[in-house]
Coordinates of C-alpha atoms in Angstrom, one line a residue:
X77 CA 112.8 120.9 62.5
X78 CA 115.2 118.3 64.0
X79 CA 117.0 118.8 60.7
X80 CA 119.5 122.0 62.2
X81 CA 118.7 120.2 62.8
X82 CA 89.2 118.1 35.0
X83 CA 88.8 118.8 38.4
X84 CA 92.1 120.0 39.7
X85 CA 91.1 123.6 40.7
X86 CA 88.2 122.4 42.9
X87 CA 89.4 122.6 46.4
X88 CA 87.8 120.3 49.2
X89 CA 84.9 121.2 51.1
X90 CA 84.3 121.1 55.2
X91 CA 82.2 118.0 54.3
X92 CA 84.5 116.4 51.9
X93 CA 87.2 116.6 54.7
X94 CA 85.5 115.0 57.3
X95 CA 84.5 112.2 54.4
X96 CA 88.1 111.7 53.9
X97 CA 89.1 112.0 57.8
X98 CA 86.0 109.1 58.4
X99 CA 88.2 107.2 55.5
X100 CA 91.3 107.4 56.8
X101 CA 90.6 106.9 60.5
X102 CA 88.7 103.3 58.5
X103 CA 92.0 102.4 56.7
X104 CA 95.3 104.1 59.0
X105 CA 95.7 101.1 60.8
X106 CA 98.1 99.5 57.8
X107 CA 99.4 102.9 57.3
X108 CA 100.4 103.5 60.8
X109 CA 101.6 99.7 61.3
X110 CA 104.1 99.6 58.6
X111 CA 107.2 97.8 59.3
X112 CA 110.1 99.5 58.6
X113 CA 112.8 97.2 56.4
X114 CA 114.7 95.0 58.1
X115 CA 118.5 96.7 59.2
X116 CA 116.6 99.7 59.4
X117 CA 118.2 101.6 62.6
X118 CA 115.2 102.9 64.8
X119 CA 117.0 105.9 66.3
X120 CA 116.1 108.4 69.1
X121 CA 112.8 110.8 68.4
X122 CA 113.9 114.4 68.1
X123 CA 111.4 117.0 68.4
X124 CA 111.4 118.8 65.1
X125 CA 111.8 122.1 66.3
X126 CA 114.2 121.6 69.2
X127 CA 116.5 124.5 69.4
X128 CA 114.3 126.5 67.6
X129 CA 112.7 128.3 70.4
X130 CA 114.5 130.6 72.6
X131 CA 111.7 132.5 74.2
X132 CA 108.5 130.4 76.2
X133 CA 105.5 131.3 78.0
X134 CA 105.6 135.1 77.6
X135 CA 102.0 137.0 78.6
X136 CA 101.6 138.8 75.9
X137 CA 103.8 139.5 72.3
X138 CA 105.8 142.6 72.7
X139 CA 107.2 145.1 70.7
X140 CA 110.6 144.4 68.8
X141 CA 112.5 147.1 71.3
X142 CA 111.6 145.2 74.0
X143 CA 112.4 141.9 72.5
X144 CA 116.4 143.6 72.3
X145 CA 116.1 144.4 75.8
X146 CA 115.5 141.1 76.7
X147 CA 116.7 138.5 74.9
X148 CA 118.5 140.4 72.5
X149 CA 116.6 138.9 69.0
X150 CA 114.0 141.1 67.0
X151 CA 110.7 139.3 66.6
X152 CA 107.5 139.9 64.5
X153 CA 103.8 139.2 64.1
X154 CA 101.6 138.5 61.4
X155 CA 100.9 142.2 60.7
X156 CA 104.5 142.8 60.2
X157 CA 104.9 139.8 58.0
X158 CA 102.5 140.8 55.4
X159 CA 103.7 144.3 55.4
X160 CA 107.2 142.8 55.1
X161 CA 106.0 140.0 51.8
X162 CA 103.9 143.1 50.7
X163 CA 100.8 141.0 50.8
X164 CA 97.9 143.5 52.1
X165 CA 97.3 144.6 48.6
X166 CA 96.1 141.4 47.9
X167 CA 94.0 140.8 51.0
X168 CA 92.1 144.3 49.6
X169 CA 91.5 142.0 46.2
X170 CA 89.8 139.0 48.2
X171 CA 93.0 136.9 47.8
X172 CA 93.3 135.1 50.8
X173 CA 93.2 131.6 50.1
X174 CA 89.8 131.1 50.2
X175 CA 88.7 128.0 48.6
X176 CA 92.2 126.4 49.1
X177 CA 93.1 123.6 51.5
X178 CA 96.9 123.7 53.1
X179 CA 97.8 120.1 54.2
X180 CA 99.8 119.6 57.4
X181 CA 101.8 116.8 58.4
X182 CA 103.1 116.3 62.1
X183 CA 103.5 113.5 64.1
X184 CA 101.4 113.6 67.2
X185 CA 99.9 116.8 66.6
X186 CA 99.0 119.2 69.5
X187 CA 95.8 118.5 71.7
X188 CA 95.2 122.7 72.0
X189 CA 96.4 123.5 68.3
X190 CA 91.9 125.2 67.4
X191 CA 92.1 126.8 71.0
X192 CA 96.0 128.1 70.1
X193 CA 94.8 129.1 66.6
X194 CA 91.9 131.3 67.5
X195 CA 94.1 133.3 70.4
X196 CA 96.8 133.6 68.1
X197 CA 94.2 135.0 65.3
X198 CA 91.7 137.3 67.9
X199 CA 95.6 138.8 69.1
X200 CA 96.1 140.0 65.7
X201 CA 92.8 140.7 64.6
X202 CA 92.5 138.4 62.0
X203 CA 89.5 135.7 61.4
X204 CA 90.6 131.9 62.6
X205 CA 89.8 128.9 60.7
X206 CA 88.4 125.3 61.6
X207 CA 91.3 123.3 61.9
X208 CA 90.4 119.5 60.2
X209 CA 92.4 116.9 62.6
X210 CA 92.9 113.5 60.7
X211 CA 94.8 111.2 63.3
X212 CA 96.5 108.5 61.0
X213 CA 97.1 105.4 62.8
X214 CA 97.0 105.0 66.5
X215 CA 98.3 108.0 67.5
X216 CA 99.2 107.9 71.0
X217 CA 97.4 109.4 74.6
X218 CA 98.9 113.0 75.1
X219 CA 100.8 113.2 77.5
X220 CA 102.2 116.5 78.4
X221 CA 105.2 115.1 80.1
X222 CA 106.9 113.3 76.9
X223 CA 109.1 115.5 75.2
X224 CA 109.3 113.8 72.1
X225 CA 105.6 114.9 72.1
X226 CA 106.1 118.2 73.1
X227 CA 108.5 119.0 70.6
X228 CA 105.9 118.3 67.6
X229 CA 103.5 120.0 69.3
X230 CA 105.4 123.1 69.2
X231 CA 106.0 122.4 65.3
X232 CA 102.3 121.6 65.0
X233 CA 102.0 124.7 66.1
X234 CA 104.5 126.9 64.4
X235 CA 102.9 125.3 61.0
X236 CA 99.2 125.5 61.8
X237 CA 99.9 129.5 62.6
X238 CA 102.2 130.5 59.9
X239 CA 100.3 129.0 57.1
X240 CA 97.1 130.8 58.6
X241 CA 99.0 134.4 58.8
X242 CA 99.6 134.5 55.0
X243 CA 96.4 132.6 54.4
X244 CA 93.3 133.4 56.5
X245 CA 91.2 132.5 54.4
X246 CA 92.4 128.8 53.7
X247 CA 91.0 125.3 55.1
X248 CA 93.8 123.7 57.2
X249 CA 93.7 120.0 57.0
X250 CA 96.5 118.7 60.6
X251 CA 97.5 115.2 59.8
X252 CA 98.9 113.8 62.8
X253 CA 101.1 110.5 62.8
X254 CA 101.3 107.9 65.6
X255 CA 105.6 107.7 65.1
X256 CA 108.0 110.5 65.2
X257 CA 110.5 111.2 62.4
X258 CA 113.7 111.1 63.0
X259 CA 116.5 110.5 61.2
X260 CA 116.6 107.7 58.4
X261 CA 113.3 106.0 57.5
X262 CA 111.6 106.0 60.8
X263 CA 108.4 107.7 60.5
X264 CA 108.3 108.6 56.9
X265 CA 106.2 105.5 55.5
X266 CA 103.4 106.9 57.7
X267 CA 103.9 110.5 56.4
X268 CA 103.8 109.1 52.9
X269 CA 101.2 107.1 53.4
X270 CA 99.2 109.7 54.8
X271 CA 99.7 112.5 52.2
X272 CA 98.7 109.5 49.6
X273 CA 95.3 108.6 50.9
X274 CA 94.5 112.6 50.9
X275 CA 96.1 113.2 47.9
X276 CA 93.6 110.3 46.2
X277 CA 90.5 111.6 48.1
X278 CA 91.3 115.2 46.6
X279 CA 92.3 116.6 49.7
X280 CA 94.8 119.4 49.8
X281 CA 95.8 122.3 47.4
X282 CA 99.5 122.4 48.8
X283 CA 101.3 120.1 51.5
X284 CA 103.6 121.8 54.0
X285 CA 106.2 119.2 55.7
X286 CA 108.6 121.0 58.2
X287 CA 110.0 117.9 58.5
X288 CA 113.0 116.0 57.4
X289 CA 115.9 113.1 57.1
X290 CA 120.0 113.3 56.4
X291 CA 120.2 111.6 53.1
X292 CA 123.2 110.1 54.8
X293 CA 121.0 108.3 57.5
X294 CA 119.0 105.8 55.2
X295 CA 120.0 102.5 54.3
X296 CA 121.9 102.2 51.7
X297 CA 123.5 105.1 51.3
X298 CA 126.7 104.1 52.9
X299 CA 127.0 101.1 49.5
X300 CA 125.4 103.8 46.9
X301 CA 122.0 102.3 47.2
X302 CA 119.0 104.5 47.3
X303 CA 116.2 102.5 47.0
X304 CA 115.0 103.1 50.5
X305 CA 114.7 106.8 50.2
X306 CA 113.3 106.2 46.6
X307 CA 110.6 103.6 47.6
X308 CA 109.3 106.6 49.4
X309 CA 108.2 108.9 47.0
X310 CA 104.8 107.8 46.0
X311 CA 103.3 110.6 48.1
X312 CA 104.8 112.9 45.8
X313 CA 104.7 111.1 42.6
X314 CA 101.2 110.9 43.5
X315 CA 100.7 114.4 44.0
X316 CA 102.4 115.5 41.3
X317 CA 99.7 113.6 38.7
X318 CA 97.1 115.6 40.8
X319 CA 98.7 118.8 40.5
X320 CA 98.9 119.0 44.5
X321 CA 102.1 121.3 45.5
X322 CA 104.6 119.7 47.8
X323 CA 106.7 121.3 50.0
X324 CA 109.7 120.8 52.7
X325 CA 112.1 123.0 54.9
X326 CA 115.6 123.0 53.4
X327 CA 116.8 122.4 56.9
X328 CA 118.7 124.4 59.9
X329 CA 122.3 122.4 59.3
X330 CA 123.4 124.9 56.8
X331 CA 125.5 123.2 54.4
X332 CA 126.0 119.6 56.5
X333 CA 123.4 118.3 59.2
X334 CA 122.6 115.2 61.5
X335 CA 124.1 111.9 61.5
X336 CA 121.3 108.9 62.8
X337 CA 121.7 109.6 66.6
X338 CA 120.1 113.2 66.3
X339 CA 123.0 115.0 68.1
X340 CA 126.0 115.1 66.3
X341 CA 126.8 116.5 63.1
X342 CA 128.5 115.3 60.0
X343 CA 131.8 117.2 59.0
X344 CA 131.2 117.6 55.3
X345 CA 128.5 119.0 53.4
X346 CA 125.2 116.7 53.0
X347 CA 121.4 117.4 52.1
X348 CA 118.2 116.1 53.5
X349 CA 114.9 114.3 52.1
X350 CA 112.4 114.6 51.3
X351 CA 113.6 118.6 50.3
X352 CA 116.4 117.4 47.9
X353 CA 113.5 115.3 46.0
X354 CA 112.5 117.2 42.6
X355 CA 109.2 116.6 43.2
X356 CA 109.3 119.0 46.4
X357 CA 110.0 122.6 46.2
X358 CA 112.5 123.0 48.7
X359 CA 111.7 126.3 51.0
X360 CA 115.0 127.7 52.6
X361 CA 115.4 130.1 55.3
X362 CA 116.3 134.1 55.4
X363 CA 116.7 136.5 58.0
X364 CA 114.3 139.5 57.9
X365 CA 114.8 143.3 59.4
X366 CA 112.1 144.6 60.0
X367 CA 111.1 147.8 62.3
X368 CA 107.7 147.7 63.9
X369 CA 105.8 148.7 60.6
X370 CA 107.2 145.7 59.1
X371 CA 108.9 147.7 56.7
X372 CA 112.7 146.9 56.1
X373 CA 115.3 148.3 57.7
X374 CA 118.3 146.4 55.4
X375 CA 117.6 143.9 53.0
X376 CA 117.3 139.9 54.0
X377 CA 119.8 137.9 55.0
X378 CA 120.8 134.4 55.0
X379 CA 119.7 132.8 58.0
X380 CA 122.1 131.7 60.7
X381 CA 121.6 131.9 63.8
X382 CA 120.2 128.7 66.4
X383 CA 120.9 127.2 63.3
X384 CA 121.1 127.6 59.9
X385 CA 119.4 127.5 56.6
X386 CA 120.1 124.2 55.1
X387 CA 121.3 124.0 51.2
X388 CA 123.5 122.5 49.3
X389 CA 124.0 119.2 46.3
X390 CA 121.4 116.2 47.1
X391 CA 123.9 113.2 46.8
X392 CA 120.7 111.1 45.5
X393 CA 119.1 112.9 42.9
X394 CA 121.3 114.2 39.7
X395 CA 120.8 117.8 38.3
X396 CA 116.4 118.1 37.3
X397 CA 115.9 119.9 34.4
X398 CA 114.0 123.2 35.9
X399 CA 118.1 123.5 37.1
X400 CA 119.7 123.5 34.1
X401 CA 119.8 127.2 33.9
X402 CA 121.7 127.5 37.3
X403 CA 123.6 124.3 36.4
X404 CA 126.6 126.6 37.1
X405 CA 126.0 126.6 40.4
X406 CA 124.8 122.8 41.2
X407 CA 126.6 121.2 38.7
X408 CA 125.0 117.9 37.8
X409 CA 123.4 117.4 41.3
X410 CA 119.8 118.8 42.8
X411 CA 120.5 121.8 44.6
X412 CA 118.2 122.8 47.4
X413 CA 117.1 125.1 48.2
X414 CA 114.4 126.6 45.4
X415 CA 113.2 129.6 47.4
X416 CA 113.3 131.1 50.9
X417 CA 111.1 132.8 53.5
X418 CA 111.6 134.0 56.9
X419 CA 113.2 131.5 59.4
X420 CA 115.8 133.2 61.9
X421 CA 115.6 132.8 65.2
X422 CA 117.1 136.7 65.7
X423 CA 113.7 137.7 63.7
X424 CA 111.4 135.2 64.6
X425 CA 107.6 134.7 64.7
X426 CA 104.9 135.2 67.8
X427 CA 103.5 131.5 68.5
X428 CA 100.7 131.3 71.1
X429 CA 100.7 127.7 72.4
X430 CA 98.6 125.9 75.4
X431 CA 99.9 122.5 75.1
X432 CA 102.5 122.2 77.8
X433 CA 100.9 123.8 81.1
X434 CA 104.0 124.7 82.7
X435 CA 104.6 127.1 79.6
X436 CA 101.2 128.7 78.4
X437 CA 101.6 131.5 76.6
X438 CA 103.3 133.5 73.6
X439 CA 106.8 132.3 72.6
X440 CA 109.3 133.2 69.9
X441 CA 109.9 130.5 67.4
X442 CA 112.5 130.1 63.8
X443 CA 114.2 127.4 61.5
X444 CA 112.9 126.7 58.1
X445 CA 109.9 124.7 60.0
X446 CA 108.7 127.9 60.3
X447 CA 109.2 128.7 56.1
X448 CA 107.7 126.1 54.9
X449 CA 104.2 126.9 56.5
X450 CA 104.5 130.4 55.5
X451 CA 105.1 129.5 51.7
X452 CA 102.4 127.3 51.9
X453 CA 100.1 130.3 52.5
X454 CA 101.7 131.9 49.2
X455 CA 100.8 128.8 46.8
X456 CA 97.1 128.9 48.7
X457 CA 96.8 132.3 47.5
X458 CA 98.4 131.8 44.1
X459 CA 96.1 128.7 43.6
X460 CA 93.2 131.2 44.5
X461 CA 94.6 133.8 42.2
X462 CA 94.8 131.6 39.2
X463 CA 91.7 129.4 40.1
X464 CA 93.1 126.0 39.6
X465 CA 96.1 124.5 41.7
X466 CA 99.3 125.0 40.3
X467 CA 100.9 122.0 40.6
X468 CA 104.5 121.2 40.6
X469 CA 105.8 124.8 40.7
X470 CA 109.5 124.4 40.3
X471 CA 109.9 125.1 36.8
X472 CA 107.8 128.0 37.2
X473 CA 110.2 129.1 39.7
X474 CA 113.6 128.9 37.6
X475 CA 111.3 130.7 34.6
X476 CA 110.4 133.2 36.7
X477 CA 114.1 133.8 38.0
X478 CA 115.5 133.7 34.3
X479 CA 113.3 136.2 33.5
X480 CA 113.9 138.5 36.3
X481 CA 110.4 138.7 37.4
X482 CA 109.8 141.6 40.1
X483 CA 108.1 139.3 42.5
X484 CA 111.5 137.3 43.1
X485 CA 113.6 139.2 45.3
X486 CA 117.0 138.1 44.9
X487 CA 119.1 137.8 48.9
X488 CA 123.1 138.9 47.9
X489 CA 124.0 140.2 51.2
X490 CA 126.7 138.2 51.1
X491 CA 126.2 136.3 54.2
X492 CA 126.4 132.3 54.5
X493 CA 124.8 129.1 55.3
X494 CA 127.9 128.2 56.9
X495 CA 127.2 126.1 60.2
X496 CA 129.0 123.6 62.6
X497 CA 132.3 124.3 60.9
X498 CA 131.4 122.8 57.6
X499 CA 131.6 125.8 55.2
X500 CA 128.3 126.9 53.2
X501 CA 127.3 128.8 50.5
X502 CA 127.3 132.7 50.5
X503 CA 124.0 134.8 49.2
X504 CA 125.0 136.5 45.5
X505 CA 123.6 137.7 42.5
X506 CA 121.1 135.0 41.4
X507 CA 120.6 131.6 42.1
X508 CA 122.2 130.2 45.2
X509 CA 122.3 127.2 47.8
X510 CA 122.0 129.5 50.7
X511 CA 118.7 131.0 49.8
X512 CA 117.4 129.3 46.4
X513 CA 116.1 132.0 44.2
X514 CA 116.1 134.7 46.7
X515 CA 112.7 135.6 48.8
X516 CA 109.1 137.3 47.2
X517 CA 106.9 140.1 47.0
X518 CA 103.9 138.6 47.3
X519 CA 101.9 141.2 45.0
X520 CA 103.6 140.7 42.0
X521 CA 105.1 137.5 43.3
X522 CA 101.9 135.5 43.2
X523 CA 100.0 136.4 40.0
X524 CA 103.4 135.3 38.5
X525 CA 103.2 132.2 39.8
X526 CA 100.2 131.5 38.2
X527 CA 101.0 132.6 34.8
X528 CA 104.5 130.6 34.9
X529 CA 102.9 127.1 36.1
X530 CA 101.7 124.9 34.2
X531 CA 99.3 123.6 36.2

């Protein structure tokens, strides 16, 4: 991420998605044309996962001893991942998505991201999935030698993979955008346009966005005005009537982030949208220790490293009222974020990418970009479990914390979101802004989803 920058339990078929890609490609012209207001600053494209990933175009994935040797970080696979989220047990029950759609959002996408897919999956032995490509708006030529481009195509890669590890056995819908996101409101009306039209065609389970915008950055803010992040939430207002699940990375400033040019940070704490926005469950970042069995070696920490899990009080939205139990801790703002997988760099995930052919190969990727993906794999299960979408699933998160549910696994290591000398928020007992609720065990985790959603 750049920010460290009734029918409703019907799932769409392989047909129905190409319907809705034939519909969109018809209609993504005005999407992808919209005009951003007037005085709205155009800045710079950042990648979203710039400074994310430290290791590129390795052979083959290696052990975590040999990733020490070399580069001095741990990193893991799949296979340790569900070991780690205990998640097998439910593989063994047929729970692996199946029937669920996990929507995407990048701009430009990655030319390679079906090819990428099935050599990550035949690595790791597990089955790959048709990857549904809807291309909203003119999105441009590829062109291997734009970094801007690059960049999303690593995230489009990062999501497409980690949303497959915890689901296998999910449809993966890629919608790729013809501007990049950066900072303010530049390239979010096509995102939210985009999620809209699928959302209204009854495409998607659960949206994953690895994506976001200082709050700071949009017009308005400056004068107390926040209509232009507010005009924006259709998509999830939408969603939310359809009992579609929205997600977004908490960030990977810690407790501040970016100012508009995409370099420089601001000196006091601030949040991001769209994860501050009550309609999204905002998915924070931890850092896992894990030996080769994927069994831990000391419980989670925050993570903070390359970055750092962003958290902290939305200055746009005022306390919802799934908070109110923890409104000791945000006082009468939103705090983000609501719960956290892994997302250090020291601990991060095997990618296989083929997009840039000076780097082909396996690489080591973090920041909550690569969370988000990964908890969209848990609702696609949960979803499955229950057999109906769940919805808007923030109050069934703060239920399931208040009732000390086994499937939350509360992080109060004690370590911070700190980051860029703004000071952050340490992990403790209960509900925090460095890691939300804490982390999961998938196994009990999941069925307890269901039962606390509404739907």
């Amino acid at each position: 991420m750049h920010i460290a920058r009734s029918g409703r339990g019907v799932a769409a078929s392989t047909a129905t998605v190409a319907l809705v890609a034939a519909a969109l490609a018809a209609t993504s012209q005005a999407g992808a044309t919209t005009a951003a207001p007037a005085g709205v600053p155009h800045t710079k494209a950042v990648p979203a996962i710039a400074g994310n990933t430290l290791v590129h175009g390795v052979a083959s994935p290696l052990p975590i001893e040999q990733c020490q040797t070399k580069w001095h970080i741990n990193c893991y696979n799949p296979l340790q991942y569900r070991t780690a989220y205990n998640l097998n047990p439910l593989y063994k029950k047929g729970i692996t998505g199946k029937g669920r759609t996990i929507v995407i959002v990048d701009s430009f996408g990655s030319p390679t991201v079906q090819h990428d897919l099935d050599v990550y999956s035949k690595q790791f032995g597990l089955p790959s999935t048709k990857v549904s490509v809807v291309k909203w708006g003119h999105v441009p030529k590829w062109d291997p030698k734009n970094s801007d481009m690059t960049g999303w195509a690593g995230e489009t890669t990062l999501d497409v993979e980690m949303a497959h590890a915890v689901a296998p056995g999910a449809k993966i819908v890629l919608v790729e955008t013809a501007v990049a996101e950066t900072e303010g409101v530049t390239g979010l009306p096509e995102m939210m346009s985009a999620e809209k039209s699928l959302i209204d065609h009854g495409v998607g389970d659960v949206i994953s966005q690895s994506f976001g915008a200082t709050e700071n950055t949009f017009p308005g803010f400056d004068k107390g005005d926040f209509s232009s992040i507010k005009k924006l939430r259709y998509a999830f207002e939408a969603a939310k009537r359809k009992h579609v699940t929205v997600l977004a990375s908490s960030g990977d400033g810690g407790a501040t982030d970016m100012k508009a040019d995409g370099k420089s940070y601001y000196n006091k704490p601030v949040n991001s949208w769209p994860s501050s926005d009550p309609l999204v469950t905002s998915i924070g970042g931890t850092q896992l220790h894990l030996n080769d069995k994927g069994r831990r070696v000391k419980p989670d920490s925050v993570y903070n490293d390359n970055g750092a899990g962003g958290g902290g009080q939305s200055h746009v939205f005022g306390r919802p009222s799934f908070q109110d139990g923890v409104k000791n801790v945000v006082g009468g703002r939103r705090g983000t974020p609501d719960i956290s997988m892994a997302a250090a760099v020291n601990g991060g995930a095997w990618v296989y990418s083929s997009y840039d052919p000076t780097a082909v190969g396996w690489e080591v990727s973090g920041g909550t970009s690569e969370a988000s993906p990964l908890f969209s794999g848990i609702v696609a299960l949960a979803d499955q479990a229950a057999g109906r979408r769940l919805g808007d699933i923030n109050s069934a998160l703060y239920t399931l914390l208040k009732q000390k549910n086994p499937g939350v696994v509360d992080v109060n290591d004690g370590t911070d979101n700190s980051y860029q000398g703004v000071k952050g928020y340490k992990a403790v007992n209960g509900y925090d802004m460095a890691t939300g609720v804490g982390t999961l065990d998938a196994l009990r985790f999941v069925p307890a989803l269901g039962k606390a959603s509404r739907g």
